[in-house]
PDB file of C-alpha atoms in Angstrom:
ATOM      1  CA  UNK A 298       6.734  18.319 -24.928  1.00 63.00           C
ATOM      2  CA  UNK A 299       6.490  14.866 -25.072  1.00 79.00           C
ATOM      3  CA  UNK A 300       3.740  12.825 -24.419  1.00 93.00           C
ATOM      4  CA  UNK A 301       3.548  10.706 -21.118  1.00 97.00           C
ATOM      5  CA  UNK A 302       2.284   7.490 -21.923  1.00 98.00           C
ATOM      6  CA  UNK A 303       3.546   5.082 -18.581  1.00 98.00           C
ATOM      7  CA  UNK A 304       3.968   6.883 -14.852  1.00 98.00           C
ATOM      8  CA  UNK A 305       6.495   5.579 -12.226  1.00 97.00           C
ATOM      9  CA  UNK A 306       5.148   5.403  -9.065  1.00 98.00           C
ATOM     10  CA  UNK A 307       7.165   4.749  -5.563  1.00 96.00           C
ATOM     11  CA  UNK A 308       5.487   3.856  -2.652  1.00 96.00           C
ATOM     12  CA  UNK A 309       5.537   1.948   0.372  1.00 93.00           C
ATOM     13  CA  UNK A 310       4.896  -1.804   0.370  1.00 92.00           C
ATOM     14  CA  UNK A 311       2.980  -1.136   3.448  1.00 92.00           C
ATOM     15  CA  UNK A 312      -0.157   0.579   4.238  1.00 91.00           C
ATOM     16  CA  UNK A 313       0.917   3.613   5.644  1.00 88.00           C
ATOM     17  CA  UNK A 314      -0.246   5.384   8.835  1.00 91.00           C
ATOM     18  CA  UNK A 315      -2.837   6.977   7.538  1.00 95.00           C
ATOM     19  CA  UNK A 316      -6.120   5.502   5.681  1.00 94.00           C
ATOM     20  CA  UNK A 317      -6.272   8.590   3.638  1.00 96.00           C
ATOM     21  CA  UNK A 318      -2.887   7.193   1.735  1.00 97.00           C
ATOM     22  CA  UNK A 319      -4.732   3.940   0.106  1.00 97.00           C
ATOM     23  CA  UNK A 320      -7.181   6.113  -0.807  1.00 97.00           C
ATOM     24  CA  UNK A 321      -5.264   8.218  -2.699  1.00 97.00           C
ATOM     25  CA  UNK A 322      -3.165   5.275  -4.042  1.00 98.00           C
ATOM     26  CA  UNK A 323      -6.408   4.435  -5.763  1.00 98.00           C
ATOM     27  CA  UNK A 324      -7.961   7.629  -6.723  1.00 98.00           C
ATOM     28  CA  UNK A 325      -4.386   8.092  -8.650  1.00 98.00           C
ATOM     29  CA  UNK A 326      -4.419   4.576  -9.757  1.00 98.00           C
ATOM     30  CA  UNK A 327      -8.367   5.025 -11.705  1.00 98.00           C
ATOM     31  CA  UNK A 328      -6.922   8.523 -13.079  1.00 98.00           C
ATOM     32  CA  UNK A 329      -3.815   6.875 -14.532  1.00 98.00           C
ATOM     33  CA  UNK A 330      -6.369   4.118 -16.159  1.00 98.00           C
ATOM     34  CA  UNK A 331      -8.825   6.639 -16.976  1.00 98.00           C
ATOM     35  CA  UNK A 332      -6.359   8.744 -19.262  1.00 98.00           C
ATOM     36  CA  UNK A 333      -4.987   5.909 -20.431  1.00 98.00           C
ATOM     37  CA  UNK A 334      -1.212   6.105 -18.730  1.00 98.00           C
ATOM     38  CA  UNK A 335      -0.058   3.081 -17.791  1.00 98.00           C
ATOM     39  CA  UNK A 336       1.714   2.412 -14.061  1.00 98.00           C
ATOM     40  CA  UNK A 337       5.378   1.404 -13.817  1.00 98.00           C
ATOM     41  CA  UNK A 338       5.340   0.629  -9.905  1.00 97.00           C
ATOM     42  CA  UNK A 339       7.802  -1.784  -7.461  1.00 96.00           C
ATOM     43  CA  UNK A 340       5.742  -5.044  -8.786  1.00 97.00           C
ATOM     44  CA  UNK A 341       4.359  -5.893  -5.234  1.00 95.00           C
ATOM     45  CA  UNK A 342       0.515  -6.823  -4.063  1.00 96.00           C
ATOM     46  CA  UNK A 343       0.528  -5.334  -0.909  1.00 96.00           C
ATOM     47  CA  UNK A 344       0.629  -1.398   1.139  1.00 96.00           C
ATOM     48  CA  UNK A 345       0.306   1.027  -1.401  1.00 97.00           C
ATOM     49  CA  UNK A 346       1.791  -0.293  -4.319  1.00 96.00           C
ATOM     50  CA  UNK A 347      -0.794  -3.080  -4.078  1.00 97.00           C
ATOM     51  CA  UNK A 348      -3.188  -0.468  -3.784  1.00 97.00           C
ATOM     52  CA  UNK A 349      -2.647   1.906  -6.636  1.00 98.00           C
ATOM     53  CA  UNK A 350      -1.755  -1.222  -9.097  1.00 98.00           C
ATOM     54  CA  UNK A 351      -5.045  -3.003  -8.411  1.00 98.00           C
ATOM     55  CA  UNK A 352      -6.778   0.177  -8.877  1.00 98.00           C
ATOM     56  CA  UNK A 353      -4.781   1.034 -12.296  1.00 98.00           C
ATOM     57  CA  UNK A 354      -6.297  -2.817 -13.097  1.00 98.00           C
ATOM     58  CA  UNK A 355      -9.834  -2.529 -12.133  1.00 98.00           C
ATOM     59  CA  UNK A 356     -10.536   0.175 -13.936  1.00 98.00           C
ATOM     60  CA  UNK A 357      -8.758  -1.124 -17.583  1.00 98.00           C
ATOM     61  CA  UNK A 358      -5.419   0.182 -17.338  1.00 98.00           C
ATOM     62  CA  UNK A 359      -1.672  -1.179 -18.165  1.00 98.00           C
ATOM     63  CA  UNK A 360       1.007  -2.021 -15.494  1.00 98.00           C
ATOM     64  CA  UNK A 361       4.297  -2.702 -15.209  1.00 98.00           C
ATOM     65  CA  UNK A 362       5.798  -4.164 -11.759  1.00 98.00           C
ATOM     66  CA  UNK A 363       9.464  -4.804 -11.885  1.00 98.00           C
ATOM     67  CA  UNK A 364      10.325  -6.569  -8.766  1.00 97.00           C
ATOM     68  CA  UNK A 365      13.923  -8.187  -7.655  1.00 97.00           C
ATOM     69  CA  UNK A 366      13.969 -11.793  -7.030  1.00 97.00           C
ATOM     70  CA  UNK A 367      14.498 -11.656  -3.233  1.00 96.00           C
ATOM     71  CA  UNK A 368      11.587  -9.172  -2.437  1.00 94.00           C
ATOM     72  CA  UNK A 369       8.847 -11.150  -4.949  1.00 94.00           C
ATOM     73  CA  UNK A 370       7.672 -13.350  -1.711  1.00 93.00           C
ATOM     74  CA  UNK A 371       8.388 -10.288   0.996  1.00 91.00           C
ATOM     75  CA  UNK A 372       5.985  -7.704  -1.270  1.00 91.00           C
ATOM     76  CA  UNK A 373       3.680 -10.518  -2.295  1.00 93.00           C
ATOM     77  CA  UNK A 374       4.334 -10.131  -6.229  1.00 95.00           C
ATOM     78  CA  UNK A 375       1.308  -8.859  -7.867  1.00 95.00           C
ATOM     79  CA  UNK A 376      -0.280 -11.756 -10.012  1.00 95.00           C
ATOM     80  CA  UNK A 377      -1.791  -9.787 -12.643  1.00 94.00           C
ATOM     81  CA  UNK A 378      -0.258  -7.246 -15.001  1.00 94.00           C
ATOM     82  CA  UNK A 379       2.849  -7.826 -16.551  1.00 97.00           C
ATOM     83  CA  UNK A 380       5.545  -8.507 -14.278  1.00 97.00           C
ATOM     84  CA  UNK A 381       9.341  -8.381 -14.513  1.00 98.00           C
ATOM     85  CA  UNK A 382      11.313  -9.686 -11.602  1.00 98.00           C
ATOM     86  CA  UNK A 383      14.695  -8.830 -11.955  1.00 98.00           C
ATOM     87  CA  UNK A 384      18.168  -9.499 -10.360  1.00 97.00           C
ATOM     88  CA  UNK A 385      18.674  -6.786  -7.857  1.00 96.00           C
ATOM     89  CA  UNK A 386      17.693  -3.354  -7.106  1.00 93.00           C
ATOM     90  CA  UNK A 387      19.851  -1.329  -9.374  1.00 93.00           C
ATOM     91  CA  UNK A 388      18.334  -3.586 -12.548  1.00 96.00           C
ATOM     92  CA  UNK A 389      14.956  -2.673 -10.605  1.00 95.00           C
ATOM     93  CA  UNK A 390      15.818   0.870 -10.858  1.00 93.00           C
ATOM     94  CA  UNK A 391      17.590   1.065 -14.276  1.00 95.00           C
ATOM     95  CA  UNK A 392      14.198  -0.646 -15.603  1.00 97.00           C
ATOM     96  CA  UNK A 393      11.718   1.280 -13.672  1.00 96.00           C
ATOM     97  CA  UNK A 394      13.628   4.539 -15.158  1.00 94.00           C
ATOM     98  CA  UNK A 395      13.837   3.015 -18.644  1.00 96.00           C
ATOM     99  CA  UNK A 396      10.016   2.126 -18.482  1.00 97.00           C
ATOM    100  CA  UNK A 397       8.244   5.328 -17.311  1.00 96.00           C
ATOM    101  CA  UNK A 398       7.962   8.730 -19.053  1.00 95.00           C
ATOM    102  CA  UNK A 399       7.400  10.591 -15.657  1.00 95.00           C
ATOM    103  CA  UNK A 400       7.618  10.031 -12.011  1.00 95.00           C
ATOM    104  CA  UNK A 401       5.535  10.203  -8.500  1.00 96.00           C
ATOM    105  CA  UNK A 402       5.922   9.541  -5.296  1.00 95.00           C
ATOM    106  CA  UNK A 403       3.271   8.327  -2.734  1.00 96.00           C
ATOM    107  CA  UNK A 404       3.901   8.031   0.518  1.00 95.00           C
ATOM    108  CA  UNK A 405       6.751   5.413   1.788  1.00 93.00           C
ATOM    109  CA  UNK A 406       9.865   4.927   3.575  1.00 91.00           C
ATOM    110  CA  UNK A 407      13.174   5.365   3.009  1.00 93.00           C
ATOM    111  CA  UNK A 408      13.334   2.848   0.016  1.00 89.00           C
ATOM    112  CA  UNK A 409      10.907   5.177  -1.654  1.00 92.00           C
ATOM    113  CA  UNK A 410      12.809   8.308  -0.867  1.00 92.00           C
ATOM    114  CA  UNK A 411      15.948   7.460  -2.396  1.00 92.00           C
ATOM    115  CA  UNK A 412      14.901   5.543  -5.535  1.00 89.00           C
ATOM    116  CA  UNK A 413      12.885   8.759  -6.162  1.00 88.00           C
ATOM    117  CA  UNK A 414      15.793  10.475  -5.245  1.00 91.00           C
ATOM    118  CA  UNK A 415      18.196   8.648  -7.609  1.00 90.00           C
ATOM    119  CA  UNK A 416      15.604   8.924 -10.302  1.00 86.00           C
ATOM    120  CA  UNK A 417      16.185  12.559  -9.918  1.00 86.00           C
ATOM    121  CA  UNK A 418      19.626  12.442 -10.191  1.00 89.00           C
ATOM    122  CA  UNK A 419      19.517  10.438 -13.231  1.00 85.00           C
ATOM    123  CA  UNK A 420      16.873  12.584 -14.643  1.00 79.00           C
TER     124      UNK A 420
END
């Protein structure tokens, strides 16, 4: 088996309806740091993918955001980390598959459904 050293996570760049969801962005986000897996998320600051990077942060972990050009102002583009910003969304996808070892999915919209979904089908 191999060894899972970076996690891709999709999520919503919004908050979700629920409080319960940022709260599990961040309990997932101190258990990725705590085992020492670094995140491979969507790049941006805010909704949940804000949530479970800054958590993966605070509590010493790695992350990766990989974020295209035009959605670095719309998803407020996380400032710490290391951050890729690429073309478009398939580089965004062929990098955020390239990155990660394994893959979740937190609550989002459609954008999270089928980039997990193509994941999957590349998988």
């Amino acid at each position: 088996m191999t060894q899972i050293r970076r996690i891709c996570v999709y999520c919503g760049s919004g908050p979700g309806r629920d409080p319960d969801f940022a709260a599990a962005a961040r309990k997932l986000g101190q258990a990725l740091a705590k085992n020492g897996i670094g995140l491979v998320y969507g790049g941006g600051s805010i909704g949940l993918m804000g949530e479970v990077a800054n958590s993966v942060l605070d509590h010493g972990g790695e992350v990766t955001g990989i974020i295209p050009e035009f959605l670095a102002n719309r998803e407020h583009q996380m400032r710490r980390g290391n951050i890729i910003r690429t073309r478009d969304m398939h580089e965004r996808k062929q990098l955020m598959f390239d990155h990660a070892d394994a893959f979740v999915a937190l609550p989002g919209g459609v954008g999270t459904l089928e980039e997990l979904v193509e994941q999957l089908t590349w998988g």
